[in-house]
């Protein structure tokens, strides 16, 4: 199943990340997971939040450029080889992974891996067919 992720484009300037996070905090929006990729001029902050539409609105009201993207969230055993198994499934299906990031459940038994493939629907089909547990937005919000 598809999960919505927020991508926030940040100028690589002192205080921009803080401003984005502060805007979400003021709106009582909890960040469940995040990743940031940067260059010398800008960064892309990727966020998993309970209400992506609300977070997008809040960030846009604070002059951020925001995009909603579909990603796949999967549950992986939190032990050596867990991620390797998932990537092996995608590789055997000739699927390209555009980016990936992860976080660990509060219980610490499972890792949650967020994956963006070039074809989200095919990625879901391949992973589901291999028996990989897929998570919904609601699942992520309650972790």
Coordinates of N, CA and C in Angstrom, one line a residue:
X1 N 0.8 -1.2 0.0 CA 0.0 0.0 0.0 C 0.9 1.2 0.0
X2 N 0.4 2.3 -0.6 CA 1.1 3.5 -0.7 C 1.0 4.3 0.6
X3 N 2.0 5.0 0.9 CA 2.0 5.9 2.1 C 2.5 7.3 1.6
X4 N 1.9 8.3 2.1 CA 2.3 9.7 1.7 C 3.4 10.2 2.5
X5 N 4.4 10.7 1.9 CA 5.6 11.3 2.5 C 5.6 12.8 2.0
X6 N 6.1 13.6 2.9 CA 6.3 15.0 2.6 C 7.8 15.3 2.2
X7 N 8.0 16.0 1.1 CA 9.3 16.4 0.7 C 9.3 17.9 0.8
X8 N 10.3 18.5 1.6 CA 10.4 19.9 1.8 C 11.7 20.4 1.3
X9 N 11.7 21.3 0.4 CA 12.9 21.8 -0.2 C 13.4 23.0 0.7
X10 N 14.6 22.8 1.1 CA 15.2 23.8 2.1 C 16.5 24.4 1.5
X11 N 16.5 25.7 1.5 CA 17.8 26.4 1.2 C 18.8 25.9 2.2
X12 N 20.0 25.7 1.8 CA 21.1 25.3 2.7 C 21.6 26.5 3.5
X13 N 20.8 27.0 4.4 CA 21.1 28.2 5.2 C 20.8 27.9 6.6
X14 N 21.6 28.5 7.5 CA 21.4 28.4 8.9 C 20.0 28.7 9.3
X15 N 19.4 27.8 10.1 CA 18.1 28.0 10.6 C 16.9 27.6 9.8
X16 N 17.1 27.2 8.6 CA 15.9 26.7 7.7 C 15.3 25.4 8.2
X17 N 16.1 24.5 8.6 CA 15.6 23.2 9.1 C 14.9 23.5 10.4
X18 N 15.4 24.3 11.3 CA 14.8 24.6 12.5 C 13.4 25.3 12.3
X19 N 13.4 26.2 11.3 CA 12.1 26.9 11.0 C 11.0 25.9 10.6
X20 N 11.4 24.9 9.7 CA 10.4 23.9 9.3 C 9.9 23.1 10.4
X21 N 10.9 22.6 11.2 CA 10.5 21.7 12.3 C 9.7 22.5 13.4
X22 N 10.0 23.7 13.6 CA 9.3 24.6 14.5 C 7.8 24.8 14.1
X23 N 7.7 25.0 12.8 CA 6.3 25.2 12.2 C 5.4 24.0 12.5
X24 N 6.0 22.8 12.3 CA 5.2 21.6 12.6 C 5.0 21.4 14.1
X25 N 5.9 21.8 14.9 CA 5.8 21.6 16.3 C 4.7 22.6 16.8
X26 N 4.6 23.8 16.3 CA 3.6 24.8 16.7 C 2.2 24.3 16.3
X27 N 2.1 23.5 15.2 CA 0.9 23.0 14.7 C 0.5 21.6 15.4
X28 N 1.4 21.2 16.3 CA 1.2 20.0 17.0 C 1.2 18.7 16.1
X29 N 2.1 18.8 15.1 CA 2.3 17.7 14.1 C 3.5 16.9 14.5
X30 N 3.4 15.7 14.8 CA 4.5 14.8 15.2 C 5.2 14.2 14.0
X31 N 6.5 14.3 14.1 CA 7.3 13.7 13.0 C 7.7 12.3 13.4
X32 N 7.2 11.3 12.6 CA 7.4 9.9 12.9 C 8.8 9.4 12.4
X33 N 9.2 10.0 11.2 CA 10.5 9.7 10.7 C 11.0 10.8 9.8
X34 N 12.3 10.9 9.6 CA 12.8 11.9 8.7 C 14.1 11.5 8.1
X35 N 14.4 12.1 7.0 CA 15.6 12.0 6.3 C 15.9 13.3 5.6
X36 N 17.2 13.6 5.5 CA 17.6 14.8 4.8 C 18.8 14.5 3.9
X37 N 18.6 15.0 2.6 CA 19.7 14.9 1.7 C 20.1 16.3 1.3
X38 N 21.4 16.6 1.1 CA 21.7 18.0 0.8 C 22.8 18.1 -0.2
X39 N 22.9 19.3 -0.8 CA 24.0 19.7 -1.6 C 24.5 21.0 -1.0
X40 N 25.4 21.6 -1.7 CA 25.9 22.9 -1.1 C 24.9 24.0 -1.1
X41 N 23.8 23.9 -2.0 CA 22.9 25.0 -2.1 C 21.5 24.7 -1.5
X42 N 21.1 23.4 -1.5 CA 19.8 23.1 -0.9 C 19.7 21.7 -0.4
X43 N 18.7 21.4 0.4 CA 18.4 20.1 0.9 C 17.0 19.7 0.7
X44 N 16.8 18.4 0.7 CA 15.4 17.9 0.7 C 15.2 17.1 2.0
X45 N 14.2 17.7 2.7 CA 13.8 17.1 4.0 C 12.6 16.2 3.7
X46 N 12.8 14.9 4.0 CA 11.7 13.9 3.8 C 11.1 13.6 5.1
X47 N 9.8 13.6 5.3 CA 9.1 13.4 6.5 C 7.9 12.5 6.4
X48 N 7.8 11.6 7.5 CA 6.6 10.8 7.6 C 5.9 11.4 8.8
X49 N 4.6 11.9 8.6 CA 3.8 12.5 9.7 C 2.4 11.9 9.6
X50 N 1.7 12.0 10.7 CA 0.3 11.4 10.8 C -0.6 12.0 9.7
X51 N -0.6 13.3 9.5 CA -1.5 14.0 8.6 C -0.7 14.8 7.6
X52 N -0.2 14.1 6.5 CA 0.6 14.8 5.5 C 0.0 16.1 4.9
X53 N -1.3 16.0 4.6 CA -2.0 17.2 4.0 C -1.9 18.4 4.9
X54 N -2.2 18.2 6.2 CA -2.1 19.3 7.2 C -0.7 19.8 7.3
X55 N 0.3 18.9 7.4 CA 1.7 19.3 7.5 C 2.1 20.1 6.2
X56 N 1.6 19.7 5.1 CA 1.9 20.4 3.8 C 1.4 21.8 3.9
X57 N 0.1 22.0 4.4 CA -0.5 23.3 4.5 C 0.3 24.2 5.4
X58 N 0.6 23.6 6.6 CA 1.4 24.4 7.6 C 2.7 24.9 7.0
X59 N 3.4 24.0 6.4 CA 4.7 24.4 5.8 C 4.6 25.4 4.7
X60 N 3.6 25.2 3.8 CA 3.4 26.2 2.8 C 3.1 27.6 3.3
X61 N 2.3 27.6 4.4 CA 2.0 28.9 5.0 C 3.2 29.5 5.6
X62 N 4.2 28.7 5.9 CA 5.5 29.3 6.4 C 6.6 29.4 5.3
X63 N 6.1 29.5 4.0 CA 6.9 29.8 2.9 C 7.9 28.7 2.5
X64 N 7.5 27.5 2.7 CA 8.3 26.3 2.2 C 7.7 25.8 1.0
X65 N 8.5 25.2 0.1 CA 8.1 24.5 -1.1 C 8.0 23.1 -0.7
X66 N 6.8 22.5 -0.8 CA 6.5 21.2 -0.3 C 5.8 20.3 -1.4
X67 N 6.2 19.1 -1.4 CA 5.6 18.1 -2.3 C 5.2 16.9 -1.6
X68 N 4.0 16.3 -1.9 CA 3.7 15.0 -1.4 C 4.1 13.9 -2.4
X69 N 4.7 12.8 -1.8 CA 5.1 11.7 -2.7 C 4.6 10.4 -2.1
X70 N 4.4 9.5 -3.0 CA 4.0 8.1 -2.6 C 5.3 7.4 -2.3
X71 N 5.3 6.6 -1.2 CA 6.4 5.7 -0.9 C 5.8 4.4 -0.4
X72 N 6.7 3.5 -0.2 CA 6.3 2.2 0.4 C 7.0 2.1 1.7
X73 N 6.2 1.6 2.7 CA 6.8 1.4 4.1 C 6.6 -0.1 4.4
X74 N 7.7 -0.7 4.7 CA 7.8 -2.1 5.0 C 8.3 -2.4 6.4
X75 N 7.9 -3.5 7.0 CA 8.4 -3.9 8.3 C 9.5 -4.9 8.0
X76 N 10.6 -4.7 8.7 CA 11.8 -5.6 8.5 C 12.3 -6.0 9.9
X77 N 12.7 -7.3 10.1 CA 13.3 -7.7 11.4 C 14.5 -6.8 11.6
X78 N 14.6 -6.3 12.9 CA 15.7 -5.4 13.3 C 16.9 -6.3 13.7
X79 N 17.6 -6.9 12.6 CA 18.7 -7.7 12.8 C 19.5 -7.7 11.5
X80 N 20.8 -8.1 11.6 CA 21.6 -8.2 10.4 C 20.9 -9.0 9.3
X81 N 20.9 -8.4 8.1 CA 20.4 -9.1 6.9 C 18.9 -8.8 6.6
X82 N 18.2 -8.1 7.6 CA 16.8 -7.7 7.3 C 16.7 -6.8 6.1
X83 N 17.5 -5.8 6.0 CA 17.4 -4.9 4.8 C 17.9 -5.6 3.6
X84 N 18.9 -6.4 3.7 CA 19.5 -7.1 2.6 C 18.4 -8.0 1.9
X85 N 17.6 -8.6 2.7 CA 16.5 -9.4 2.1 C 15.5 -8.6 1.3
X86 N 15.1 -7.5 1.8 CA 14.2 -6.6 1.0 C 14.8 -6.1 -0.3
X87 N 16.1 -5.7 -0.2 CA 16.8 -5.2 -1.4 C 17.0 -6.3 -2.4
X88 N 17.2 -7.5 -1.9 CA 17.4 -8.7 -2.8 C 16.1 -8.9 -3.6
X89 N 15.0 -8.8 -2.9 CA 13.7 -9.0 -3.6 C 13.5 -8.0 -4.7
X90 N 13.8 -6.8 -4.4 CA 13.6 -5.7 -5.4 C 14.6 -5.9 -6.6
X91 N 15.9 -6.3 -6.2 CA 16.9 -6.5 -7.2 C 16.5 -7.6 -8.2
X92 N 16.1 -8.7 -7.6 CA 15.7 -9.8 -8.5 C 14.5 -9.5 -9.4
X93 N 13.7 -8.5 -9.0 CA 12.6 -8.0 -9.8 C 13.0 -6.9 -10.8
X94 N 14.3 -6.6 -10.8 CA 14.9 -5.5 -11.6 C 14.2 -4.2 -11.3
X95 N 14.0 -3.9 -10.0 CA 13.4 -2.7 -9.5 C 14.5 -1.7 -9.1
X96 N 14.4 -0.5 -9.5 CA 15.4 0.5 -9.0 C 14.9 1.2 -7.8
X97 N 15.7 1.3 -6.8 CA 15.4 2.1 -5.6 C 16.0 3.5 -5.7
X98 N 15.1 4.5 -5.7 CA 15.5 5.9 -5.8 C 16.1 6.4 -4.5
X99 N 15.5 6.1 -3.4 CA 16.0 6.4 -2.1 C 15.3 5.5 -1.0
X100 N 16.0 5.5 0.2 CA 15.5 4.7 1.2 C 15.9 5.3 2.6
X101 N 15.1 5.2 3.6 CA 15.5 5.5 4.9 C 14.7 4.6 5.9
X102 N 15.2 4.6 7.2 CA 14.6 3.7 8.1 C 14.5 4.3 9.5
X103 N 13.6 3.7 10.3 CA 13.6 4.0 11.7 C 13.1 2.7 12.5
X104 N 13.3 2.7 13.8 CA 13.1 1.5 14.5 C 11.8 1.7 15.4
X105 N 11.0 0.7 15.5 CA 9.8 0.7 16.3 C 10.2 1.0 17.8
X106 N 9.3 1.5 18.6 CA 9.5 1.8 20.0 C 9.9 0.5 20.7
X107 N 9.3 -0.6 20.3 CA 9.7 -1.9 20.9 C 11.1 -2.4 20.5
X108 N 11.5 -1.9 19.4 CA 12.9 -2.3 18.9 C 13.0 -3.6 18.3
X109 N 11.9 -4.3 18.0 CA 12.0 -5.6 17.4 C 12.0 -5.6 15.9
X110 N 11.4 -4.5 15.4 CA 11.3 -4.4 13.9 C 11.8 -3.0 13.5
X111 N 12.4 -3.0 12.3 CA 12.7 -1.7 11.7 C 11.7 -1.4 10.6
X112 N 11.4 -0.1 10.5 CA 10.5 0.3 9.4 C 11.3 0.9 8.3
X113 N 11.2 0.4 7.1 CA 12.0 0.9 6.0 C 11.1 1.6 5.0
X114 N 11.4 2.9 4.7 CA 10.6 3.7 3.8 C 11.4 3.6 2.4
X115 N 10.7 3.2 1.4 CA 11.4 3.0 0.1 C 10.6 3.8 -1.0
X116 N 11.4 4.4 -1.8 CA 10.8 5.0 -3.0 C 11.4 4.3 -4.2
X117 N 10.6 3.6 -5.0 CA 11.0 2.9 -6.2 C 10.6 3.7 -7.4
X118 N 11.2 3.5 -8.5 CA 10.8 4.2 -9.7 C 9.3 3.9 -10.1
X119 N 8.8 2.8 -9.8 CA 7.4 2.4 -10.1 C 6.9 1.8 -8.7
X120 N 6.1 2.7 -8.1 CA 5.6 2.4 -6.7 C 4.6 1.2 -6.8
X121 N 3.7 1.2 -7.7 CA 2.8 0.1 -7.8 C 3.4 -1.2 -8.0
X122 N 4.4 -1.3 -8.9 CA 5.2 -2.5 -9.2 C 6.0 -2.9 -7.9
X123 N 6.6 -1.9 -7.3 CA 7.3 -2.2 -6.0 C 6.4 -2.9 -5.0
X124 N 5.2 -2.3 -4.8 CA 4.2 -2.9 -3.9 C 3.9 -4.3 -4.3
X125 N 3.6 -4.5 -5.6 CA 3.2 -5.9 -6.1 C 4.3 -6.9 -5.8
X126 N 5.6 -6.5 -6.1 CA 6.7 -7.4 -5.9 C 6.9 -7.7 -4.4
X127 N 6.9 -6.7 -3.6 CA 7.1 -6.9 -2.1 C 6.0 -7.7 -1.5
X128 N 4.7 -7.4 -1.9 CA 3.6 -8.1 -1.3 C 3.6 -9.6 -1.8
X129 N 4.0 -9.8 -3.1 CA 4.1 -11.2 -3.6 C 5.2 -12.0 -2.9
X130 N 6.2 -11.3 -2.3 CA 7.3 -12.0 -1.6 C 6.9 -12.2 -0.1
X131 N 5.7 -11.7 0.3 CA 5.3 -11.9 1.7 C 5.9 -10.8 2.6
X132 N 6.4 -9.7 2.1 CA 6.9 -8.7 3.0 C 5.8 -7.9 3.6
X133 N 5.8 -7.7 4.9 CA 4.7 -6.9 5.5 C 4.8 -5.4 5.1
X134 N 3.7 -5.0 4.5 CA 3.6 -3.6 4.1 C 2.8 -2.8 5.1
X135 N 3.2 -1.6 5.4 CA 2.5 -0.8 6.4 C 1.7 0.3 5.8
X136 N 0.6 0.7 6.4 CA -0.3 1.8 6.0 C 0.2 3.0 6.8
X137 N -0.3 4.2 6.4 CA -0.1 5.4 7.1 C -0.5 5.3 8.5
X138 N -1.7 4.7 8.7 CA -2.2 4.5 10.1 C -1.2 3.6 10.9
X139 N -0.7 2.6 10.3 CA 0.3 1.7 11.0 C 1.5 2.6 11.5
X140 N 2.0 3.4 10.7 CA 3.2 4.2 11.0 C 2.8 5.2 12.1
X141 N 1.6 5.8 12.0 CA 1.2 6.8 13.0 C 1.1 6.2 14.4
X142 N 0.9 4.9 14.5 CA 0.6 4.3 15.8 C 1.9 3.6 16.4
X143 N 3.0 3.6 15.7 CA 4.2 3.0 16.2 C 4.8 3.8 17.3

